[in-house]
XYZ file of C-alpha atoms in Angstrom:
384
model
C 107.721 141.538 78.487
C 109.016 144.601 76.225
C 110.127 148.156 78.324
C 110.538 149.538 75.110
C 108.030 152.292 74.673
C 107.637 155.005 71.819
C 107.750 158.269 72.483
C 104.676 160.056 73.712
C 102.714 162.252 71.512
C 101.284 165.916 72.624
C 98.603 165.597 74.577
C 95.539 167.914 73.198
C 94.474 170.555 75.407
C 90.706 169.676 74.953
C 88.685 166.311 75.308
C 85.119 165.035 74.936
C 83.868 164.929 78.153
C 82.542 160.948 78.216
C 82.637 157.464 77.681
C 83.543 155.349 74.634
C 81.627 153.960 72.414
C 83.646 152.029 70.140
C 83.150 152.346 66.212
C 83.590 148.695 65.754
C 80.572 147.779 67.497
C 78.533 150.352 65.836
C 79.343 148.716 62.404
C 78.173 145.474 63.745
C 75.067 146.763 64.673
C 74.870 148.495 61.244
C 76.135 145.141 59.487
C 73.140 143.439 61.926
C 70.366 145.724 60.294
C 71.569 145.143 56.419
C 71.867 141.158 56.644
C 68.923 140.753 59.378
C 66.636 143.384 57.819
C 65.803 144.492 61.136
C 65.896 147.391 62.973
C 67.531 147.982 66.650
C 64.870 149.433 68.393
C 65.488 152.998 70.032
C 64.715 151.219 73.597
C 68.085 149.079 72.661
C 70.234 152.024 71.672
C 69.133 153.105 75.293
C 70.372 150.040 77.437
C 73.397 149.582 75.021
C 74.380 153.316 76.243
C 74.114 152.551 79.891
C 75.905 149.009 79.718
C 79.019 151.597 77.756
C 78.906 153.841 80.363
C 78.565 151.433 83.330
C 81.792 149.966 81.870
C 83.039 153.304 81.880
C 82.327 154.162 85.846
C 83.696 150.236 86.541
C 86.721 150.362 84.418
C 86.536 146.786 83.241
C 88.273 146.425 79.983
C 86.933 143.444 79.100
C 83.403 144.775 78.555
C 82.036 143.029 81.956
C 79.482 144.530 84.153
C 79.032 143.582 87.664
C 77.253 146.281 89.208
C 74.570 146.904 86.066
C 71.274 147.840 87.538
C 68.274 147.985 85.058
C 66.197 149.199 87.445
C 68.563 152.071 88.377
C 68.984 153.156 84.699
C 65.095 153.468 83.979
C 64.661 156.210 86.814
C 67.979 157.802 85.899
C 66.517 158.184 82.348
C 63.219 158.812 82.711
C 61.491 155.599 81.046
C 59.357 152.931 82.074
C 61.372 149.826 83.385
C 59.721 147.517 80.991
C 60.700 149.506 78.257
C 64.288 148.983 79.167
C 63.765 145.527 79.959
C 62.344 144.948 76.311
C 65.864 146.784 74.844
C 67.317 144.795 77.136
C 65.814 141.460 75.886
C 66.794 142.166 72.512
C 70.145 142.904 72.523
C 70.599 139.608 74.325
C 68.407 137.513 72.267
C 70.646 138.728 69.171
C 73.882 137.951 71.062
C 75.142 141.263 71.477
C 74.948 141.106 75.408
C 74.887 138.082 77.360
C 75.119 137.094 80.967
C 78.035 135.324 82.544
C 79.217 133.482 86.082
C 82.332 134.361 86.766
C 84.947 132.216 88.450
C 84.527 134.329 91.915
C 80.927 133.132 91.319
C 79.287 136.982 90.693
C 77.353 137.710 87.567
C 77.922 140.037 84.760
C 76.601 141.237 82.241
C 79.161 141.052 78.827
C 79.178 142.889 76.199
C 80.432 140.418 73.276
C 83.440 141.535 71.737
C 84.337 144.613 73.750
C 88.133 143.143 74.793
C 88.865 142.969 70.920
C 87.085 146.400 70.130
C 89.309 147.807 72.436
C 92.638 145.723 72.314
C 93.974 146.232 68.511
C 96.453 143.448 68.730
C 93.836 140.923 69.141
C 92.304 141.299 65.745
C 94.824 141.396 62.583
C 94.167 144.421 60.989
C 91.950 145.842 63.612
C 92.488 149.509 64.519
C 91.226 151.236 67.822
C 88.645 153.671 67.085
C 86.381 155.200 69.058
C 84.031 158.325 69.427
C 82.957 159.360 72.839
C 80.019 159.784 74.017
C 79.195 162.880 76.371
C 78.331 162.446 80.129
C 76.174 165.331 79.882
C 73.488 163.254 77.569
C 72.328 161.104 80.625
C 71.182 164.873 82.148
C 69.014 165.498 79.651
C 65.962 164.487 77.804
C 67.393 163.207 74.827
C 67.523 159.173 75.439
C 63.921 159.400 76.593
C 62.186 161.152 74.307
C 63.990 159.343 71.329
C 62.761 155.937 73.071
C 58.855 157.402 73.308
C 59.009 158.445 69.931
C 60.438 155.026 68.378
C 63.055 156.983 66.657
C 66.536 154.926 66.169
C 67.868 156.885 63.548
C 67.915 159.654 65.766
C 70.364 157.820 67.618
C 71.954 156.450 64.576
C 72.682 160.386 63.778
C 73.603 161.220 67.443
C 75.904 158.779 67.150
C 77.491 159.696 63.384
C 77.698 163.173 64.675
C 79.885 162.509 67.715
C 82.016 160.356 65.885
C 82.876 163.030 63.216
C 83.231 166.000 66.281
C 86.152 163.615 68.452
C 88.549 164.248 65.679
C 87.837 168.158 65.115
C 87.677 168.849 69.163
C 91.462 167.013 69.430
C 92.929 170.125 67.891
C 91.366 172.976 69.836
C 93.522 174.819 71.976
C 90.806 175.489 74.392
C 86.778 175.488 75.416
C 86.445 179.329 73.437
C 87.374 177.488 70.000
C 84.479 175.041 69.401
C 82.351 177.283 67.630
C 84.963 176.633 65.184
C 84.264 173.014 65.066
C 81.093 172.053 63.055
C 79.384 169.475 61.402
C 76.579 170.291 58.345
C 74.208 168.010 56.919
C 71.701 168.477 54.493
C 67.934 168.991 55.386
C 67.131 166.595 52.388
C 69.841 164.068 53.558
C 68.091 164.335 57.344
C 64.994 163.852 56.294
C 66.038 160.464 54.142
C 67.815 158.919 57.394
C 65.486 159.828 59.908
C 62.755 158.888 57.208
C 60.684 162.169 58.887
C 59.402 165.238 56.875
C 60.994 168.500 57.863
C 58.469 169.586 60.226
C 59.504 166.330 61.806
C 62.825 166.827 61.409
C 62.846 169.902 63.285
C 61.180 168.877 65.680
C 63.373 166.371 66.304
C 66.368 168.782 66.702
C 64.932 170.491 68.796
C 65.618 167.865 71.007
C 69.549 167.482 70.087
C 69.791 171.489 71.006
C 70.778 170.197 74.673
C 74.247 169.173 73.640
C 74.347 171.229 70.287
C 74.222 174.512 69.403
C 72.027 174.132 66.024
C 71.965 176.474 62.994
C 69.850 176.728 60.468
C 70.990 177.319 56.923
C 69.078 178.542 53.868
C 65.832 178.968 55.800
C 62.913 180.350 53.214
C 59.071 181.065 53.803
C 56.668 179.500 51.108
C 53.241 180.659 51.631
C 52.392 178.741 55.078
C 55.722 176.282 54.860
C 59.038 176.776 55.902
C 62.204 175.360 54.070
C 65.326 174.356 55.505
C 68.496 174.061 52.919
C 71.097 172.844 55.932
C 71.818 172.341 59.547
C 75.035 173.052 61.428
C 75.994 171.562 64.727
C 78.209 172.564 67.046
C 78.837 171.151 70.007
C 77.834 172.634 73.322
C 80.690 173.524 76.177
C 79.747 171.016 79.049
C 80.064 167.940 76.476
C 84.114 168.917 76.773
C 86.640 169.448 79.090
C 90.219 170.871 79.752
C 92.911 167.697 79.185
C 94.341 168.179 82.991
C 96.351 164.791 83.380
C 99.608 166.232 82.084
C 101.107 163.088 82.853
C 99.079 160.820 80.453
C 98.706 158.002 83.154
C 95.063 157.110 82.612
C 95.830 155.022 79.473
C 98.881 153.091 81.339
C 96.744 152.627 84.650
C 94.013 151.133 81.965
C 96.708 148.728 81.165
C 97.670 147.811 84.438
C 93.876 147.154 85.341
C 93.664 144.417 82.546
C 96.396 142.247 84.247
C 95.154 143.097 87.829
C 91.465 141.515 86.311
C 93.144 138.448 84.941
C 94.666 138.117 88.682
C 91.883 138.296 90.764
C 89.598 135.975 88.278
C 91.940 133.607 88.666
C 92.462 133.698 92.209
C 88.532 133.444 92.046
C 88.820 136.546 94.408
C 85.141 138.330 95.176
C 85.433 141.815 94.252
C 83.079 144.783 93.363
C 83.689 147.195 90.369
C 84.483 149.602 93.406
C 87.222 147.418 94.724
C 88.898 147.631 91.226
C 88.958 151.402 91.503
C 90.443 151.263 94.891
C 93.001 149.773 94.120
C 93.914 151.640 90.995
C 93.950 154.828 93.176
C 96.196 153.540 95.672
C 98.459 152.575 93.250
C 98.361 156.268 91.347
C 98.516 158.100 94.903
C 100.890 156.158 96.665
C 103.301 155.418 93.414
C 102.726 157.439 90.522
C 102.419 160.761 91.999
C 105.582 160.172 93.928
C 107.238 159.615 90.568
C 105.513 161.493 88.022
C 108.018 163.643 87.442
C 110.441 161.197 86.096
C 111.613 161.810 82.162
C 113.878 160.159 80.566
C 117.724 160.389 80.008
C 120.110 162.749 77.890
C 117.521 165.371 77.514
C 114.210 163.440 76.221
C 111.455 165.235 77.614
C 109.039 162.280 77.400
C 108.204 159.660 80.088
C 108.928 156.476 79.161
C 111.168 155.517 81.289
C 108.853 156.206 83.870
C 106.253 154.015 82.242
C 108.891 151.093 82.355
C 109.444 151.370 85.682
C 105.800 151.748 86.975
C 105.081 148.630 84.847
C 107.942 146.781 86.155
C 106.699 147.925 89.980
C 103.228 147.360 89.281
C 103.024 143.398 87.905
C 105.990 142.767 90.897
C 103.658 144.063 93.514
C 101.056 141.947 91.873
C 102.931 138.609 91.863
C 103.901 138.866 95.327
C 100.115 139.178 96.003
C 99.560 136.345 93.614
C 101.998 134.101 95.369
C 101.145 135.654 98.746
C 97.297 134.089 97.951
C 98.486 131.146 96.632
C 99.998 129.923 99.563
C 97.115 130.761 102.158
C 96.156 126.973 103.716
C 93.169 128.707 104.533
C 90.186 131.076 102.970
C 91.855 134.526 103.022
C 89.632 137.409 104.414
C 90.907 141.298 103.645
C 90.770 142.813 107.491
C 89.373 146.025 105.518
C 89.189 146.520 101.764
C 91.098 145.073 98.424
C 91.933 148.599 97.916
C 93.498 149.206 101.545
C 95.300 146.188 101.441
C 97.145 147.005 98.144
C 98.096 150.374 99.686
C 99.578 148.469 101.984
C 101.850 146.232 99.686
C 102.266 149.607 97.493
C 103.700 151.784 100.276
C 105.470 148.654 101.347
C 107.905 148.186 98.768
C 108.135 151.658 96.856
C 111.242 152.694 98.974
C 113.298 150.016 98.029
C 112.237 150.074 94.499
C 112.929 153.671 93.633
C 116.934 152.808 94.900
C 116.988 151.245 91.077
C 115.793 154.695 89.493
C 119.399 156.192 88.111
C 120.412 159.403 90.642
C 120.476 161.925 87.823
C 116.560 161.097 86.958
C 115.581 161.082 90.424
C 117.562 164.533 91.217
C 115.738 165.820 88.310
C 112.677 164.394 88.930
C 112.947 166.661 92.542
C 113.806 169.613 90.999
C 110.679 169.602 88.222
C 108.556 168.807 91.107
C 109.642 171.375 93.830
C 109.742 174.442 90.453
C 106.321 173.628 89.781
C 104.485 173.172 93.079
C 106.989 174.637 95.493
C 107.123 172.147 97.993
C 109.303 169.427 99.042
C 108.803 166.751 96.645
C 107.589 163.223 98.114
C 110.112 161.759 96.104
C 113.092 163.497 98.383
C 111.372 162.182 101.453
C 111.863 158.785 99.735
C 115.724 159.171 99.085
C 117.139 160.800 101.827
């Protein structure tokens, strides 16, 4: 396994506020509709939202579900349950979702090709891309509505819009600057998607104003009609946040969960999307915040060396579990959680293991610590 790792790039000081929705999958589905000649219905577009954002909440990188509730989702949004049922239906009758057993004997629900979406190396030539897709949508009436009125290609735009806003929000400096960042399309190029007239079309926005702020451009009067050249969108402040994790650990704790999957499937280990996230927060409370403040040698203000080592830590603590399992004569039954028992091993062997971090790192490491929060770092109590 390579410890080699590039150098970090500068983290943007704004995000989307959300969950991914990859671009990959949205050219299948467009790919789908020009081969098959037929639609995906607006009820479809729902579910497929909720299975992206239950992935989200369980942090499976492989795309499975364990802890998808239709039932939930239909009172969360507002619709009928057989509605969703019906999206549902037909995104697994066309093989974009299917159900599988896995080898702890749970169910999922998969959603077909989401590892290689979101794992580059898979798929020569592949890129990751993504747009995100705001948390704030579910609090509003924007899925619903577009499902009562039959109207895909409202989601089709909701979707084109976000993708096109990730890239412009990744260079604000802060929350006050996204009025800078807009999007225009024209009324006669809205009303040939959406296949509406402009009243329609309107109308329609009207509905998008609870995550956009929505100008119209070239508005005129003729006799009893009104005409609409353009419209702008901006997006609205709660669909963003401030980038807080200075650290950039979420995309290397991602990483870690992939391999920590892998283990438990194998060991055929019962475990609950809740479990997974236990055990991901141990490991960031009771390692990486000890050594966060790691950089590397000879000046290099970035962290991969830090990365190395947390890998290194990480899949150790996980083959001693591995082994540990492996040699149980019996069933083995955790006295109190998954998570609490990988504290355990965590808090376990983290003082021996940060003995092979270099002395100059770690005295730096307490010094960067104790400036910025003014308290005696937990690494010191560590290496005394």
């Amino acid at each position: 396994m390579s410890r080699k790792r590039t150098k970090q790039k500068k983290q943007q000081a704004i995000k989307m506020d959300g969950f991914r929705f990859p671009h990959q999958l949205l050219e299948e589905l467009r790919q789908f509709q020009d081969q098959q000649h037929i639609q995906v219905p607006a009820s479809s577009y729902a579910v497929l939202l909720t299975v992206l954002q239950q992935i989200h909440v369980e942090r499976n990188s492989q795309g499975k579900v364990l802890e998808y509730n239709l039932a939930h989702w239909a009172r969360t949004l507002h619709m009928a349950y057989s509605t969703m049922h019906a999206g549902r239906e037909f995104l697994i009758r066309h093989g974009f979702l299917y159900e599988e057993i896995l080898p702890s004997g749970m169910p999922a629900f998969v959603l077909r090709n989401y590892k290689e979406y979101t794992t580059p190396e898979l798929t020569q030539g592949h890129e990751l891309n993504y747009f995100i897709v705001p948390h704030t949508l579910f609090q509003t009436n924007i899925i619903a509505e577009l499902v009562r009125t039959a109207n895909p290609e409202a989601f089709e735009l909701l979707f084109s819009l976000l993708n096109q806003f990730r890239h412009g929000v990744a260079k604000l400096r802060n929350t006050g600057e996204l009025s800078f960042v807009e999007q225009t399309r024209n009324m006669s190029t809205l009303k040939e998607k959406l296949g509406k007239r402009a009243k329609a079309v309107r109308e329609m926005l009207t509905l998008f104003e609870a995550i956009f702020e929505i100008e119209l451009v070239g508005v005129q009067v003729r006799g009893k009609q009104l005409w609409v050249r353009q419209v702008k969108f901006r997006l609205k402040e709660e669909c963003v946040k401030e980038n807080t994790d200075e650290f950039e650990v979420q995309p290397l704790l991602a990483a870690f969960q992939e391999n920590l999957l892998y283990i438990l499937d194998g060991l055929k280990i019962r475990y609950k999307a809740r479990d997974l996230f236990d055990i991901m927060i141990s490991f960031k409370q009771e390692v990486v915040n000890v050594v966060k403040y790691i950089i590397n040698e000879e000046g290099d203000p970035s962290y991969s060396y830090r990365d190395s080592w947390l890998e290194t830590f990480f899949y150790s603590c996980l083959s001693r579990f591995e082994q540990h399992m492996k040699e149980q004569k019996e069933p083995f039954t955790f006295r109190t959680s998954i998570g609490a028992y990988f504290r355990t091993i965590f808090r376990r062997n983290l003082p021996h293991a940060v003995q092979q971090i270099p002395h100059p790192l770690i005295h730096d490491a307490k010094v960067l610590e104790y400036t910025a929060k003014e308290h005696i770092p937990k690494l010191h109590l560590l290496t005394m």
